[in-house]
Every structure is written in structure tokens, then in C-alpha cells.
Short mmCIF file of N, CA and C in Angstrom, two decimals:
data_model
loop_
_atom_site.label_atom_id
_atom_site.label_comp_id
_atom_site.label_asym_id
_atom_site.label_seq_id
_atom_site.Cartn_x
_atom_site.Cartn_y
_atom_site.Cartn_z
N MET P 1 -84.21 -121.64 18.86
CA MET P 1 -83.30 -120.61 19.32
C MET P 1 -83.65 -120.29 20.76
N PRO P 2 -82.68 -120.33 21.66
CA PRO P 2 -82.99 -119.99 23.04
C PRO P 2 -83.35 -118.52 23.15
N ALA P 3 -84.22 -118.22 24.08
CA ALA P 3 -84.61 -116.82 24.28
C ALA P 3 -83.40 -116.03 24.76
N VAL P 4 -83.33 -114.79 24.33
CA VAL P 4 -82.19 -113.95 24.70
C VAL P 4 -82.11 -113.83 26.21
N ASN P 5 -83.25 -113.74 26.90
CA ASN P 5 -83.22 -113.61 28.36
C ASN P 5 -82.59 -114.84 29.01
N ASP P 6 -82.85 -116.04 28.44
CA ASP P 6 -82.23 -117.25 28.96
C ASP P 6 -80.73 -117.19 28.80
N MET P 7 -80.28 -116.73 27.63
CA MET P 7 -78.84 -116.61 27.39
C MET P 7 -78.22 -115.58 28.33
N GLU P 8 -78.95 -114.50 28.54
CA GLU P 8 -78.43 -113.42 29.37
C GLU P 8 -78.15 -113.90 30.78
N SER P 9 -78.98 -114.80 31.28
CA SER P 9 -78.77 -115.30 32.63
C SER P 9 -77.54 -116.19 32.72
N ARG P 10 -77.11 -116.76 31.58
CA ARG P 10 -75.95 -117.64 31.57
C ARG P 10 -74.64 -116.92 31.25
N VAL P 11 -74.72 -115.76 30.65
CA VAL P 11 -73.52 -115.04 30.24
C VAL P 11 -73.59 -113.62 30.81
N ALA P 12 -72.64 -113.27 31.66
CA ALA P 12 -72.64 -111.93 32.25
C ALA P 12 -71.97 -110.96 31.28
N LEU P 13 -72.76 -110.16 30.63
CA LEU P 13 -72.24 -109.21 29.65
C LEU P 13 -72.89 -107.85 29.83
N ARG P 14 -72.32 -106.86 29.18
CA ARG P 14 -72.86 -105.51 29.30
C ARG P 14 -74.25 -105.43 28.66
N PRO P 15 -75.16 -104.67 29.28
CA PRO P 15 -76.52 -104.54 28.73
C PRO P 15 -76.53 -104.03 27.28
N ALA P 16 -75.61 -103.17 26.90
CA ALA P 16 -75.57 -102.64 25.53
C ALA P 16 -75.31 -103.76 24.53
N GLN P 17 -74.49 -104.74 24.91
CA GLN P 17 -74.21 -105.86 24.02
C GLN P 17 -75.47 -106.70 23.81
N TRP P 18 -76.20 -106.95 24.89
CA TRP P 18 -77.44 -107.72 24.76
C TRP P 18 -78.44 -106.95 23.93
N ALA P 19 -78.53 -105.65 24.14
CA ALA P 19 -79.46 -104.83 23.37
C ALA P 19 -79.14 -104.91 21.88
N GLN P 20 -77.85 -104.91 21.54
CA GLN P 20 -77.44 -104.99 20.15
C GLN P 20 -77.84 -106.35 19.54
N LEU P 21 -77.63 -107.44 20.28
CA LEU P 21 -78.01 -108.76 19.80
C LEU P 21 -79.54 -108.87 19.67
N GLU P 22 -80.26 -108.37 20.66
CA GLU P 22 -81.72 -108.38 20.60
C GLU P 22 -82.21 -107.59 19.40
N ASN P 23 -81.55 -106.46 19.10
CA ASN P 23 -81.94 -105.64 17.96
C ASN P 23 -81.74 -106.41 16.65
N LEU P 24 -80.64 -107.16 16.52
CA LEU P 24 -80.43 -107.97 15.32
C LEU P 24 -81.56 -108.98 15.13
N ILE P 25 -81.96 -109.61 16.22
CA ILE P 25 -83.04 -110.60 16.16
C ILE P 25 -84.35 -109.92 15.80
N ARG P 26 -84.62 -108.77 16.40
CA ARG P 26 -85.84 -108.02 16.12
C ARG P 26 -85.87 -107.59 14.64
N LEU P 27 -84.73 -107.12 14.12
CA LEU P 27 -84.65 -106.72 12.72
C LEU P 27 -84.88 -107.90 11.79
N SER P 28 -84.40 -109.08 12.17
CA SER P 28 -84.59 -110.25 11.31
C SER P 28 -86.07 -110.59 11.20
N LYS P 29 -86.81 -110.39 12.27
CA LYS P 29 -88.25 -110.68 12.24
C LYS P 29 -89.00 -109.60 11.47
N ALA P 30 -88.60 -108.34 11.63
CA ALA P 30 -89.29 -107.23 10.97
C ALA P 30 -88.97 -107.17 9.48
N ASN P 31 -87.81 -107.66 9.08
CA ASN P 31 -87.36 -107.52 7.70
C ASN P 31 -88.03 -108.49 6.74
N THR P 32 -88.84 -109.41 7.24
CA THR P 32 -89.45 -110.39 6.35
C THR P 32 -90.39 -109.73 5.35
N SER P 33 -90.96 -108.59 5.68
CA SER P 33 -91.88 -107.93 4.76
C SER P 33 -91.22 -106.77 4.01
N GLN P 34 -90.00 -106.45 4.35
CA GLN P 34 -89.30 -105.34 3.73
C GLN P 34 -88.72 -105.76 2.39
N VAL P 35 -88.79 -104.87 1.41
CA VAL P 35 -88.25 -105.18 0.09
C VAL P 35 -87.07 -104.26 -0.17
N SER P 36 -85.93 -104.85 -0.46
CA SER P 36 -84.76 -104.08 -0.85
C SER P 36 -83.97 -104.92 -1.82
N SER P 37 -83.20 -104.27 -2.68
CA SER P 37 -82.42 -105.05 -3.63
C SER P 37 -81.02 -105.28 -3.08
N ILE P 38 -80.56 -106.50 -3.21
CA ILE P 38 -79.25 -106.89 -2.68
C ILE P 38 -78.56 -107.79 -3.69
N GLU P 39 -77.25 -107.81 -3.63
CA GLU P 39 -76.48 -108.74 -4.44
C GLU P 39 -76.50 -110.10 -3.75
N PRO P 40 -76.79 -111.18 -4.49
CA PRO P 40 -76.77 -112.50 -3.85
C PRO P 40 -75.36 -112.89 -3.43
N MET P 41 -75.28 -113.63 -2.34
CA MET P 41 -73.99 -114.09 -1.82
C MET P 41 -73.34 -115.05 -2.80
N ASP P 42 -72.01 -115.01 -2.86
CA ASP P 42 -71.25 -116.00 -3.61
C ASP P 42 -69.96 -116.27 -2.83
N GLU P 43 -69.13 -117.15 -3.35
CA GLU P 43 -67.90 -117.53 -2.63
C GLU P 43 -66.96 -116.35 -2.41
N ALA P 44 -66.91 -115.41 -3.36
CA ALA P 44 -66.04 -114.23 -3.20
C ALA P 44 -66.51 -113.39 -2.01
N GLU P 45 -67.82 -113.24 -1.86
CA GLU P 45 -68.37 -112.48 -0.74
C GLU P 45 -68.12 -113.23 0.57
N LEU P 46 -68.18 -114.55 0.53
CA LEU P 46 -67.90 -115.34 1.72
C LEU P 46 -66.45 -115.12 2.17
N GLN P 47 -65.54 -114.99 1.22
CA GLN P 47 -64.13 -114.71 1.57
C GLN P 47 -63.99 -113.31 2.16
N ARG P 48 -64.79 -112.34 1.68
CA ARG P 48 -64.79 -111.00 2.29
C ARG P 48 -65.26 -111.08 3.74
N ILE P 49 -66.28 -111.89 3.99
CA ILE P 49 -66.76 -112.08 5.37
C ILE P 49 -65.65 -112.67 6.22
N ARG P 50 -64.96 -113.68 5.69
CA ARG P 50 -63.86 -114.31 6.43
C ARG P 50 -62.80 -113.26 6.79
N MET P 51 -62.46 -112.37 5.85
CA MET P 51 -61.45 -111.33 6.09
C MET P 51 -61.92 -110.36 7.18
N ILE P 52 -63.20 -110.01 7.17
CA ILE P 52 -63.75 -109.12 8.20
C ILE P 52 -63.66 -109.79 9.57
N LEU P 53 -64.01 -111.07 9.64
CA LEU P 53 -63.95 -111.80 10.90
C LEU P 53 -62.51 -111.85 11.43
N VAL P 54 -61.57 -112.17 10.55
CA VAL P 54 -60.16 -112.25 10.96
C VAL P 54 -59.67 -110.89 11.44
N ALA P 55 -60.09 -109.81 10.78
CA ALA P 55 -59.71 -108.46 11.19
C ALA P 55 -60.24 -108.14 12.59
N LYS P 56 -61.34 -108.77 12.99
CA LYS P 56 -61.91 -108.57 14.32
C LYS P 56 -61.36 -109.57 15.32
N GLY P 57 -60.36 -110.37 14.91
CA GLY P 57 -59.76 -111.34 15.80
C GLY P 57 -60.56 -112.62 15.93
N ILE P 58 -61.43 -112.89 14.96
CA ILE P 58 -62.28 -114.08 15.00
C ILE P 58 -61.83 -115.04 13.90
N LYS P 59 -61.49 -116.26 14.31
CA LYS P 59 -61.17 -117.30 13.33
C LYS P 59 -62.31 -118.31 13.40
N PRO P 60 -63.24 -118.24 12.44
CA PRO P 60 -64.41 -119.13 12.52
C PRO P 60 -64.03 -120.59 12.34
N ALA P 61 -64.64 -121.45 13.16
CA ALA P 61 -64.45 -122.90 13.01
C ALA P 61 -65.21 -123.37 11.77
N VAL P 62 -66.36 -122.75 11.52
CA VAL P 62 -67.18 -123.07 10.35
C VAL P 62 -67.63 -121.76 9.73
N LEU P 63 -67.47 -121.63 8.43
CA LEU P 63 -68.01 -120.51 7.66
C LEU P 63 -68.38 -121.09 6.31
N ARG P 64 -69.68 -121.33 6.13
CA ARG P 64 -70.15 -122.06 4.96
C ARG P 64 -71.29 -121.30 4.30
N LEU P 65 -71.33 -121.33 2.97
CA LEU P 65 -72.37 -120.67 2.19
C LEU P 65 -73.28 -121.71 1.56
N ASN P 66 -74.58 -121.51 1.71
CA ASN P 66 -75.59 -122.32 1.02
C ASN P 66 -76.28 -121.35 0.06
N THR P 67 -76.17 -121.60 -1.25
CA THR P 67 -76.67 -120.64 -2.23
C THR P 67 -78.12 -120.85 -2.63
N GLU P 68 -78.88 -121.59 -1.82
CA GLU P 68 -80.32 -121.73 -2.10
C GLU P 68 -80.95 -120.35 -2.08
N ASN P 69 -82.23 -120.28 -2.44
CA ASN P 69 -82.94 -119.01 -2.40
C ASN P 69 -83.80 -118.97 -1.15
N PRO P 70 -83.54 -118.14 -0.17
CA PRO P 70 -82.47 -117.15 -0.12
C PRO P 70 -81.15 -117.78 0.32
N PRO P 71 -80.03 -117.15 -0.05
CA PRO P 71 -78.72 -117.64 0.40
C PRO P 71 -78.62 -117.61 1.92
N ARG P 72 -77.88 -118.57 2.47
CA ARG P 72 -77.67 -118.67 3.92
C ARG P 72 -76.19 -118.88 4.21
N VAL P 73 -75.77 -118.36 5.34
CA VAL P 73 -74.39 -118.52 5.79
C VAL P 73 -74.44 -119.20 7.14
N GLU P 74 -73.68 -120.28 7.28
CA GLU P 74 -73.54 -120.97 8.56
C GLU P 74 -72.22 -120.54 9.17
N LEU P 75 -72.26 -120.18 10.44
CA LEU P 75 -71.10 -119.60 11.12
C LEU P 75 -70.98 -120.20 12.51
N GLN P 76 -69.77 -120.66 12.84
CA GLN P 76 -69.49 -121.13 14.20
C GLN P 76 -68.15 -120.55 14.62
N MET P 77 -68.12 -119.99 15.82
CA MET P 77 -66.88 -119.44 16.36
C MET P 77 -66.78 -119.78 17.83
N SER P 78 -65.57 -120.04 18.28
CA SER P 78 -65.33 -120.42 19.67
C SER P 78 -64.37 -119.44 20.32
N ASP P 79 -64.57 -119.24 21.63
CA ASP P 79 -63.70 -118.39 22.44
C ASP P 79 -63.47 -117.02 21.81
N VAL P 80 -64.58 -116.34 21.52
CA VAL P 80 -64.49 -115.01 20.94
C VAL P 80 -65.11 -113.99 21.89
N SER P 81 -64.63 -112.79 21.81
CA SER P 81 -65.22 -111.70 22.57
C SER P 81 -66.66 -111.51 22.09
N PHE P 82 -67.59 -111.44 23.03
CA PHE P 82 -68.99 -111.26 22.66
C PHE P 82 -69.18 -109.99 21.86
N SER P 83 -68.52 -108.91 22.27
CA SER P 83 -68.70 -107.64 21.55
C SER P 83 -68.17 -107.75 20.12
N SER P 84 -67.07 -108.46 19.91
CA SER P 84 -66.54 -108.64 18.54
C SER P 84 -67.51 -109.47 17.70
N ALA P 85 -68.08 -110.51 18.29
CA ALA P 85 -69.03 -111.35 17.57
C ALA P 85 -70.27 -110.54 17.16
N VAL P 86 -70.80 -109.75 18.08
CA VAL P 86 -71.98 -108.94 17.77
C VAL P 86 -71.64 -107.87 16.73
N ASP P 87 -70.47 -107.26 16.84
CA ASP P 87 -70.05 -106.28 15.83
C ASP P 87 -69.95 -106.93 14.45
N ALA P 88 -69.42 -108.14 14.38
CA ALA P 88 -69.30 -108.85 13.10
C ALA P 88 -70.68 -109.15 12.53
N LEU P 89 -71.61 -109.60 13.38
CA LEU P 89 -72.98 -109.88 12.92
C LEU P 89 -73.64 -108.60 12.41
N GLU P 90 -73.41 -107.49 13.09
CA GLU P 90 -73.99 -106.21 12.67
C GLU P 90 -73.41 -105.78 11.32
N GLU P 91 -72.12 -105.96 11.13
CA GLU P 91 -71.50 -105.60 9.86
C GLU P 91 -72.03 -106.47 8.72
N MET P 92 -72.25 -107.75 9.00
CA MET P 92 -72.81 -108.64 7.98
C MET P 92 -74.25 -108.25 7.63
N ARG P 93 -74.97 -107.76 8.63
CA ARG P 93 -76.34 -107.30 8.37
C ARG P 93 -76.31 -106.09 7.45
N LYS P 94 -75.45 -105.12 7.77
CA LYS P 94 -75.40 -103.88 6.98
C LYS P 94 -74.88 -104.11 5.57
N THR P 95 -73.84 -104.94 5.44
CA THR P 95 -73.18 -105.11 4.15
C THR P 95 -73.90 -106.11 3.24
N TRP P 96 -74.35 -107.22 3.79
CA TRP P 96 -74.92 -108.29 2.96
C TRP P 96 -76.38 -108.61 3.27
N SER P 97 -77.04 -107.83 4.10
CA SER P 97 -78.42 -108.11 4.49
C SER P 97 -78.58 -109.52 5.05
N LEU P 98 -77.59 -109.93 5.87
CA LEU P 98 -77.64 -111.24 6.53
C LEU P 98 -78.24 -111.06 7.93
N TYR P 99 -79.29 -111.82 8.20
CA TYR P 99 -80.00 -111.72 9.47
C TYR P 99 -80.03 -113.09 10.13
N PRO P 100 -80.00 -113.12 11.48
CA PRO P 100 -80.04 -114.41 12.18
C PRO P 100 -81.34 -115.16 11.91
N ASP P 101 -81.21 -116.38 11.42
CA ASP P 101 -82.33 -117.29 11.28
C ASP P 101 -82.32 -118.20 12.51
N TYR P 102 -81.12 -118.45 13.00
CA TYR P 102 -80.89 -119.25 14.21
C TYR P 102 -79.60 -118.73 14.82
N ILE P 103 -79.60 -118.58 16.13
CA ILE P 103 -78.36 -118.15 16.79
C ILE P 103 -78.32 -118.76 18.19
N GLU P 104 -77.16 -119.26 18.56
CA GLU P 104 -76.97 -119.82 19.90
C GLU P 104 -75.66 -119.26 20.45
N VAL P 105 -75.74 -118.74 21.65
CA VAL P 105 -74.57 -118.18 22.33
C VAL P 105 -74.40 -118.92 23.65
N SER P 106 -73.19 -119.38 23.91
CA SER P 106 -72.94 -120.01 25.21
C SER P 106 -71.70 -119.40 25.84
N SER P 107 -71.72 -119.34 27.15
CA SER P 107 -70.63 -118.71 27.89
C SER P 107 -69.42 -119.64 27.97
N THR P 108 -68.29 -119.05 28.27
CA THR P 108 -67.06 -119.79 28.54
C THR P 108 -66.60 -119.37 29.93
N PRO P 109 -65.61 -120.03 30.50
CA PRO P 109 -65.12 -119.61 31.82
C PRO P 109 -64.55 -118.19 31.83
N LYS P 110 -64.13 -117.69 30.67
CA LYS P 110 -63.56 -116.34 30.61
C LYS P 110 -64.67 -115.30 30.53
N LEU P 111 -64.48 -114.18 31.20
CA LEU P 111 -65.48 -113.11 31.23
C LEU P 111 -65.68 -112.51 29.85
N SER P 112 -66.92 -112.39 29.40
CA SER P 112 -67.31 -111.79 28.13
C SER P 112 -66.77 -112.52 26.90
N VAL P 113 -66.38 -113.78 27.07
CA VAL P 113 -65.92 -114.60 25.95
C VAL P 113 -66.95 -115.71 25.77
N VAL P 114 -67.37 -115.92 24.51
CA VAL P 114 -68.46 -116.85 24.23
C VAL P 114 -68.11 -117.79 23.07
N ASN P 115 -68.95 -118.79 22.93
CA ASN P 115 -69.00 -119.61 21.72
C ASN P 115 -70.30 -119.23 21.03
N LEU P 116 -70.25 -119.06 19.72
CA LEU P 116 -71.44 -118.62 18.99
C LEU P 116 -71.62 -119.49 17.76
N SER P 117 -72.85 -119.92 17.56
CA SER P 117 -73.22 -120.69 16.38
C SER P 117 -74.43 -119.99 15.77
N ALA P 118 -74.39 -119.74 14.46
CA ALA P 118 -75.49 -119.01 13.83
C ALA P 118 -75.72 -119.48 12.41
N LYS P 119 -76.96 -119.38 12.00
CA LYS P 119 -77.34 -119.54 10.60
C LYS P 119 -77.97 -118.21 10.21
N LEU P 120 -77.36 -117.57 9.23
CA LEU P 120 -77.79 -116.25 8.80
C LEU P 120 -78.44 -116.36 7.43
N LYS P 121 -79.56 -115.67 7.26
CA LYS P 121 -80.31 -115.72 6.01
C LYS P 121 -80.21 -114.36 5.34
N GLN P 122 -79.91 -114.35 4.04
CA GLN P 122 -79.86 -113.10 3.29
C GLN P 122 -81.29 -112.74 2.95
N MET P 123 -81.70 -111.54 3.37
CA MET P 123 -83.09 -111.13 3.19
C MET P 123 -83.17 -109.93 2.27
N GLY P 124 -84.28 -109.82 1.56
CA GLY P 124 -84.48 -108.75 0.60
C GLY P 124 -84.74 -109.38 -0.75
N VAL P 125 -84.85 -108.57 -1.79
CA VAL P 125 -85.05 -109.07 -3.13
C VAL P 125 -83.69 -109.08 -3.82
N LEU P 126 -83.27 -110.25 -4.27
CA LEU P 126 -81.97 -110.36 -4.91
C LEU P 126 -82.00 -109.67 -6.27
N ILE P 127 -80.96 -108.91 -6.56
CA ILE P 127 -80.85 -108.26 -7.87
C ILE P 127 -80.82 -109.35 -8.93
N GLY P 128 -81.68 -109.20 -9.93
CA GLY P 128 -81.75 -110.20 -10.98
C GLY P 128 -82.66 -111.36 -10.63
N ALA P 129 -83.36 -111.27 -9.51
CA ALA P 129 -84.27 -112.35 -9.12
C ALA P 129 -85.40 -112.45 -10.14
N THR P 130 -85.69 -113.66 -10.58
CA THR P 130 -86.70 -113.84 -11.61
C THR P 130 -88.11 -113.64 -11.08
N ASN P 131 -88.30 -113.76 -9.79
CA ASN P 131 -89.65 -113.60 -9.24
C ASN P 131 -90.13 -112.15 -9.28
N PHE P 132 -89.21 -111.21 -9.13
CA PHE P 132 -89.57 -109.80 -9.07
C PHE P 132 -88.67 -108.95 -9.97
N PRO P 133 -88.65 -109.18 -11.27
CA PRO P 133 -87.71 -108.45 -12.11
C PRO P 133 -87.94 -106.95 -12.11
N ASN P 134 -89.18 -106.50 -12.04
CA ASN P 134 -89.45 -105.06 -12.06
C ASN P 134 -88.99 -104.38 -10.80
N ILE P 135 -89.21 -105.00 -9.66
CA ILE P 135 -88.80 -104.41 -8.38
C ILE P 135 -87.29 -104.30 -8.34
N ALA P 136 -86.60 -105.35 -8.74
CA ALA P 136 -85.13 -105.32 -8.69
C ALA P 136 -84.58 -104.25 -9.61
N ALA P 137 -85.17 -104.08 -10.79
CA ALA P 137 -84.69 -103.07 -11.74
C ALA P 137 -84.99 -101.66 -11.24
N GLU P 138 -86.17 -101.45 -10.66
CA GLU P 138 -86.54 -100.12 -10.20
C GLU P 138 -85.74 -99.68 -9.00
N GLN P 139 -85.30 -100.61 -8.18
CA GLN P 139 -84.63 -100.24 -6.94
C GLN P 139 -83.11 -100.36 -7.02
N SER P 140 -82.55 -100.46 -8.22
CA SER P 140 -81.09 -100.58 -8.30
C SER P 140 -80.46 -99.33 -7.74
N ARG P 141 -79.46 -99.53 -6.89
CA ARG P 141 -78.83 -98.40 -6.20
C ARG P 141 -77.38 -98.36 -6.53
#
């Protein structure tokens, strides 16, 4: 994953947008030790993600679910507003506990419009996970 500072030098965007993307990356690193119960991703949830992206004006070129443990979502979008892309990533973090495992952002000739490729990992303890049945049962919300 390229360093955020390297990306920042290639894409002229508002500092708040970079701070939001940096925060997502920081949260993905910090969340590895955090325990929370989450519903595992499935195809129905992937369709909900697609609907959220479309509502933000994003038509992903690739939106794929890998149901391994932990579940992962592969996402590629072209010619999207950087702020819309970051907002979508933030919503996926809040709703599905999806955090960037890999993310690449590249600029386009248009101001604040980027191409984004990401692999997002669902983090936390999955409800019904066989490894931690007591934790999942105790933390049901």
C-alpha cells in the first residue's frame, strides 16, 4: 500500500479528506486487537453496499465478496469524487466493520476525482463464530 503522504503529493485534495482516509487506515491497524460482535458478510449485505455506493453516485467496476474467515470485500471504482469514496468507506466501516487491508488511490485529470482500488477486511468477532462462542453470545447487541 503506498504511503498516504505519497498519494497526497499526487492528488490535490482537501486536508480534511486526507485526514479521514488516514483515520480509516489508522483504525484498521488499531482494530486488530479490538473485540466486537458483527454479522458476517453475505451476498445480501454486498447488495446493500452496492446500493449505498450507487446512492453516492459511485458505480463500482468491481465489487466482490470473499467469505473466508475473516470475510473480505474487493472494491474498484473509477472517476469518482474522492470525498464520496471516503464517505462510502467510512459508512462501510461503521455498518459492516470493514477496514482497509489494502488501498490504492490515483489521481485523474479532473480535480478531486480519483480511481480507487481497495481490499476491505471485516474485523471483529463474527456472531456465531466457533472460535469464541462465549464472547459472541455475551456481546450480542
